[in-house]
Amino acid sequence: MLIKLRGGKVYDPAHGIDGEARDIYIRDGRIVGPQPETPTHEYDLRGKVVMAGAIDMHTHIGGGKVTIARNLLPEDHRGDPVASEGLMRAGCGHAAPSTLTTGYRYAELGYTAGFEPAVLPINARQAHMEMADVPMLDVGGYAMLGSDDFLLRLMASGTEQEVINNYVAWTLHSAQAIGVKVVNPGGISAFKFNQRSLDLDEAHRYYQVTPRQVLQTLARALVELGVPHPLHVHGCNLGVPGNLDTTLRTIAGIEGLPMHLTHIQFHSYGTEGDRKFSSGAAQIAEAFNRNKNITIDVGQILFGQTVTASGDSQRQFANVGHANPNKWVCMDIECDAGCGVVPFKYRDKNFVNALQWCIGLEIFLLAEDPWRIFLTTDHPNGAPFMSYPHLIRLLMDKSFRNDRLATINPDAAALSTLGGIEREYSLYEIAIMTRAGAARLLGLRDRGHLGEGAAADITVYTEDEDKEKMFGKPDYVFKDGELVVRNGEVVHVVWGNLHTVKPEFDRASIESRLKPYFDRYHTMKMDNFIIRDWEIEGDGRSKIMVHPCEGRG
Amino acid sequence: MTALAFTLKAAPKQRVDVAPLIPERLAGKRLADIGALQLQTGNRQIRADELFTVEGDDASRLVFRGATGKLDFVGKGMSQGEIHVEGDAGSYLGMHLKGGTITVDGSVDAYAACELKNGTLLIRGNAGDFLGASLPGNKKGMAGGVVIVKGNVGDRAGDHLRRGAILIEGDAGSYLGSRMTAGTIAVLGRVGDHLGYAMTRGTLLLAQAPRVIPATFNDCGSHTLGFIPLLLKGFADLETRFADLPDRFQRVRRYAGDLCSLGKGEILVAL
């Protein structure tokens, strides 16, 4: 079957195409070159905007903490019921939606892939089952390391990098992950030893390992294994005023290795002003612009009710006083890590929240290279993903942004440089941030672009002055060549695939260390820890896509 | 003017959400319009007049005739008027009630008086679990009004209770007044185990000594508390035996707790 998309204005930054009218041909789920024969279906897209399907490279859509968030907030589900309608099954939820609703709503915004950033290896099986239940989206996960007892033991005993590389690769295989994330390096473990904070060069009380060492060791492991996605870092001191300095030292401390700093908005706070809370966006953006090895996503906050779900039990515990509604969960998870779930209501009249809003936007607008910065709200931590069209409008429309700025807490607005920033993102830059750049960052060679051979994940919009309206309701969304959304409504339900990497490593040598460790310390045997391919593919719905480990593209 | 009566034509097989049938939403409507209201039952919606025969003209007084335990959400969110249920009612009777009176001749299921704000509930039969509680996950249960149960109640009555009175003339199940933050629960019959579990404030007033006082409550000795006769007198114009029993609670033994929680609550046992 041949599908022709006729004459749309194509934004395909991976090939430098910036709004040129082009025809796109799709055969068997892939984009192909011009074909002489008459297409089976033709869509007249003249005047429409055509982009690849959007990729959310950091969104909490599966795993234990999402389940806890759902359990903790039944009112979030009662307040937003979704009835079964047409092809779509029933669901519910705003901040922590059900799996089905998550998939449908992402597709209705033109997204075709989402990556869960905190897959705890010991709970990875549950995370994968949950992600497999999210329709419409391709998924993938980053395996969480850095506070796990096994790694910290290896580091404490001065084990050579080679062994750690094998352990990291073994974990990527076992957890069926596409990258490695470190959350508050060593800090989640330190919390279990009664350390209530852990700065970059502060030693873990028990292992005597510092966060800086954890970051360097893991970042080096990924480079040496050739994993395309750089170490995905949720740094030290999240949300602490003055953590700007920690973040700058983290950037310098990685010594040129590739590193992705996630939800950097939460790590960009200064201590100036009467309230000892100020924006560090300018310094962060300056460091970002200078250090080409660094990529970031923003973790923009937007006002309203949401829930923060994080592996960072140390920092989440420090924030439980802000829980709104007043209930929270912090837990320890075996030898591996922990998690904390704290509901949150960001209020535009609140000084701190308003300044957080400004800081995120300042970082977006001061960061010069859209290929290295990504559009996220750290769903649901900064705001639910449903607010992406609103965020895009804030970035693309200066007068809209300034109108909003005039309504927030005036003290925060006065402290921010946001009002003086002229920059407006172009459609081309948005396409980089949400498509081409994200695919390149993850090493997805056949996603995020519209060249020949790419998977036909395509979103078509009607250009509108109101960008929130434009991005909130795509005309068409194609997933692997199938039309799944028309006029912002799901017309066909499909199941996405799982993206992974499988770097080469010495299995026998690391398993000879791991097997006795599991027998002695863990609640499951090593063989049960490993997620086999058939567990993902067995029901015939999802396939595992393995991406090559040849370093960064 | 006769009360607006909804008579069940046949016992429904699926549960029915009758929340739309409250006085303020029916005032000024013609019978035909009321009959055309859509009610959720099972996984579909049907017209009210497919389930009920509707007659009468005074929408400030509603009567459900031949009612069964399948009718959920009777009087949900009502702020004025009267509802009389001839027969049983299902779950969530009088949920979010803001005013007015609901009387049930039979028994009701779980979550009666859920997050009730004000008004009066009279249940002549038994009530299920979670009487006067909050919805699961919420932190504030019933916050005002009076609930009278002539029969027995299930477990967890008064969970997260904040204000108001629950008067139980029969027996109460386990975890009576769990997590309550204020308010009063009085019981004439027997009570189950774990009463006052994690309560922070409020009063459990018992006519009979419980089998065991939880270990986290402290015996504060016997007292003559002047407020109890006054409290019971306040129920004089309601249909409850408590109004006639001020002598029964002349002297009480007081236990303070739950000491695992804030510990400012009390269990008062009549001597």
PDB file of C-alpha atoms in Angstrom, chain B residues 113 116 131-134 139-145 147 157-166 177-185 200-204:
ATOM      1  CA  ALA B 113     -23.308  10.170  54.803  1.00  0.00           C
ATOM      2  CA  LEU B 116     -21.797  14.939  54.451  1.00  0.00           C
ATOM      3  CA  LEU B 131     -20.782   5.388  57.512  1.00  0.00           C
ATOM      4  CA  GLY B 132     -19.926   9.133  57.550  1.00  0.00           C
ATOM      5  CA  ALA B 133     -16.474   8.478  56.109  1.00  0.00           C
ATOM      6  CA  SER B 134     -14.469  10.228  53.400  1.00  0.00           C
ATOM      7  CA  LYS B 139      -8.698  13.200  54.190  1.00  0.00           C
ATOM      8  CA  LYS B 140     -11.952  14.773  55.355  1.00  0.00           C
ATOM      9  CA  GLY B 141     -15.049  12.733  56.149  1.00  0.00           C
ATOM     10  CA  MET B 142     -18.421  13.941  57.353  1.00  0.00           C
ATOM     11  CA  ALA B 143     -18.109  17.580  58.464  1.00  0.00           C
ATOM     12  CA  GLY B 144     -21.438  18.484  60.060  1.00  0.00           C
ATOM     13  CA  GLY B 145     -25.056  17.463  60.460  1.00  0.00           C
ATOM     14  CA  VAL B 147     -26.815  10.903  61.205  1.00  0.00           C
ATOM     15  CA  ALA B 157     -18.016   4.139  60.858  1.00  0.00           C
ATOM     16  CA  GLY B 158     -16.877   7.755  61.194  1.00  0.00           C
ATOM     17  CA  ASP B 159     -13.555   7.229  59.383  1.00  0.00           C
ATOM     18  CA  HIS B 160     -11.940  10.687  59.081  1.00  0.00           C
ATOM     19  CA  LEU B 161     -14.982  12.269  60.788  1.00  0.00           C
ATOM     20  CA  ARG B 162     -14.468  16.042  61.212  1.00  0.00           C
ATOM     21  CA  ARG B 163     -17.631  17.438  62.760  1.00  0.00           C
ATOM     22  CA  GLY B 164     -21.259  16.529  63.433  1.00  0.00           C
ATOM     23  CA  ALA B 165     -22.815  13.601  65.244  1.00  0.00           C
ATOM     24  CA  ILE B 166     -23.409   9.954  64.357  1.00  0.00           C
ATOM     25  CA  GLY B 177     -14.161   6.376  64.604  1.00  0.00           C
ATOM     26  CA  SER B 178     -10.873   5.468  62.941  1.00  0.00           C
ATOM     27  CA  ARG B 179      -8.727   8.475  62.028  1.00  0.00           C
ATOM     28  CA  MET B 180     -11.435  10.885  63.189  1.00  0.00           C
ATOM     29  CA  THR B 181     -10.271  14.461  63.724  1.00  0.00           C
ATOM     30  CA  ALA B 182     -13.329  15.807  65.571  1.00  0.00           C
ATOM     31  CA  GLY B 183     -17.055  15.201  66.054  1.00  0.00           C
ATOM     32  CA  THR B 184     -19.109  12.775  68.092  1.00  0.00           C
ATOM     33  CA  ILE B 185     -20.142   9.164  67.645  1.00  0.00           C
ATOM     34  CA  THR B 200      -6.675  12.564  66.851  1.00  0.00           C
ATOM     35  CA  ARG B 201      -9.631  14.361  68.468  1.00  0.00           C
ATOM     36  CA  GLY B 202     -13.358  13.847  68.966  1.00  0.00           C
ATOM     37  CA  THR B 203     -15.588  11.766  71.205  1.00  0.00           C
ATOM     38  CA  LEU B 204     -16.816   8.183  71.146  1.00  0.00           C
TER      39      LEU B 204
END
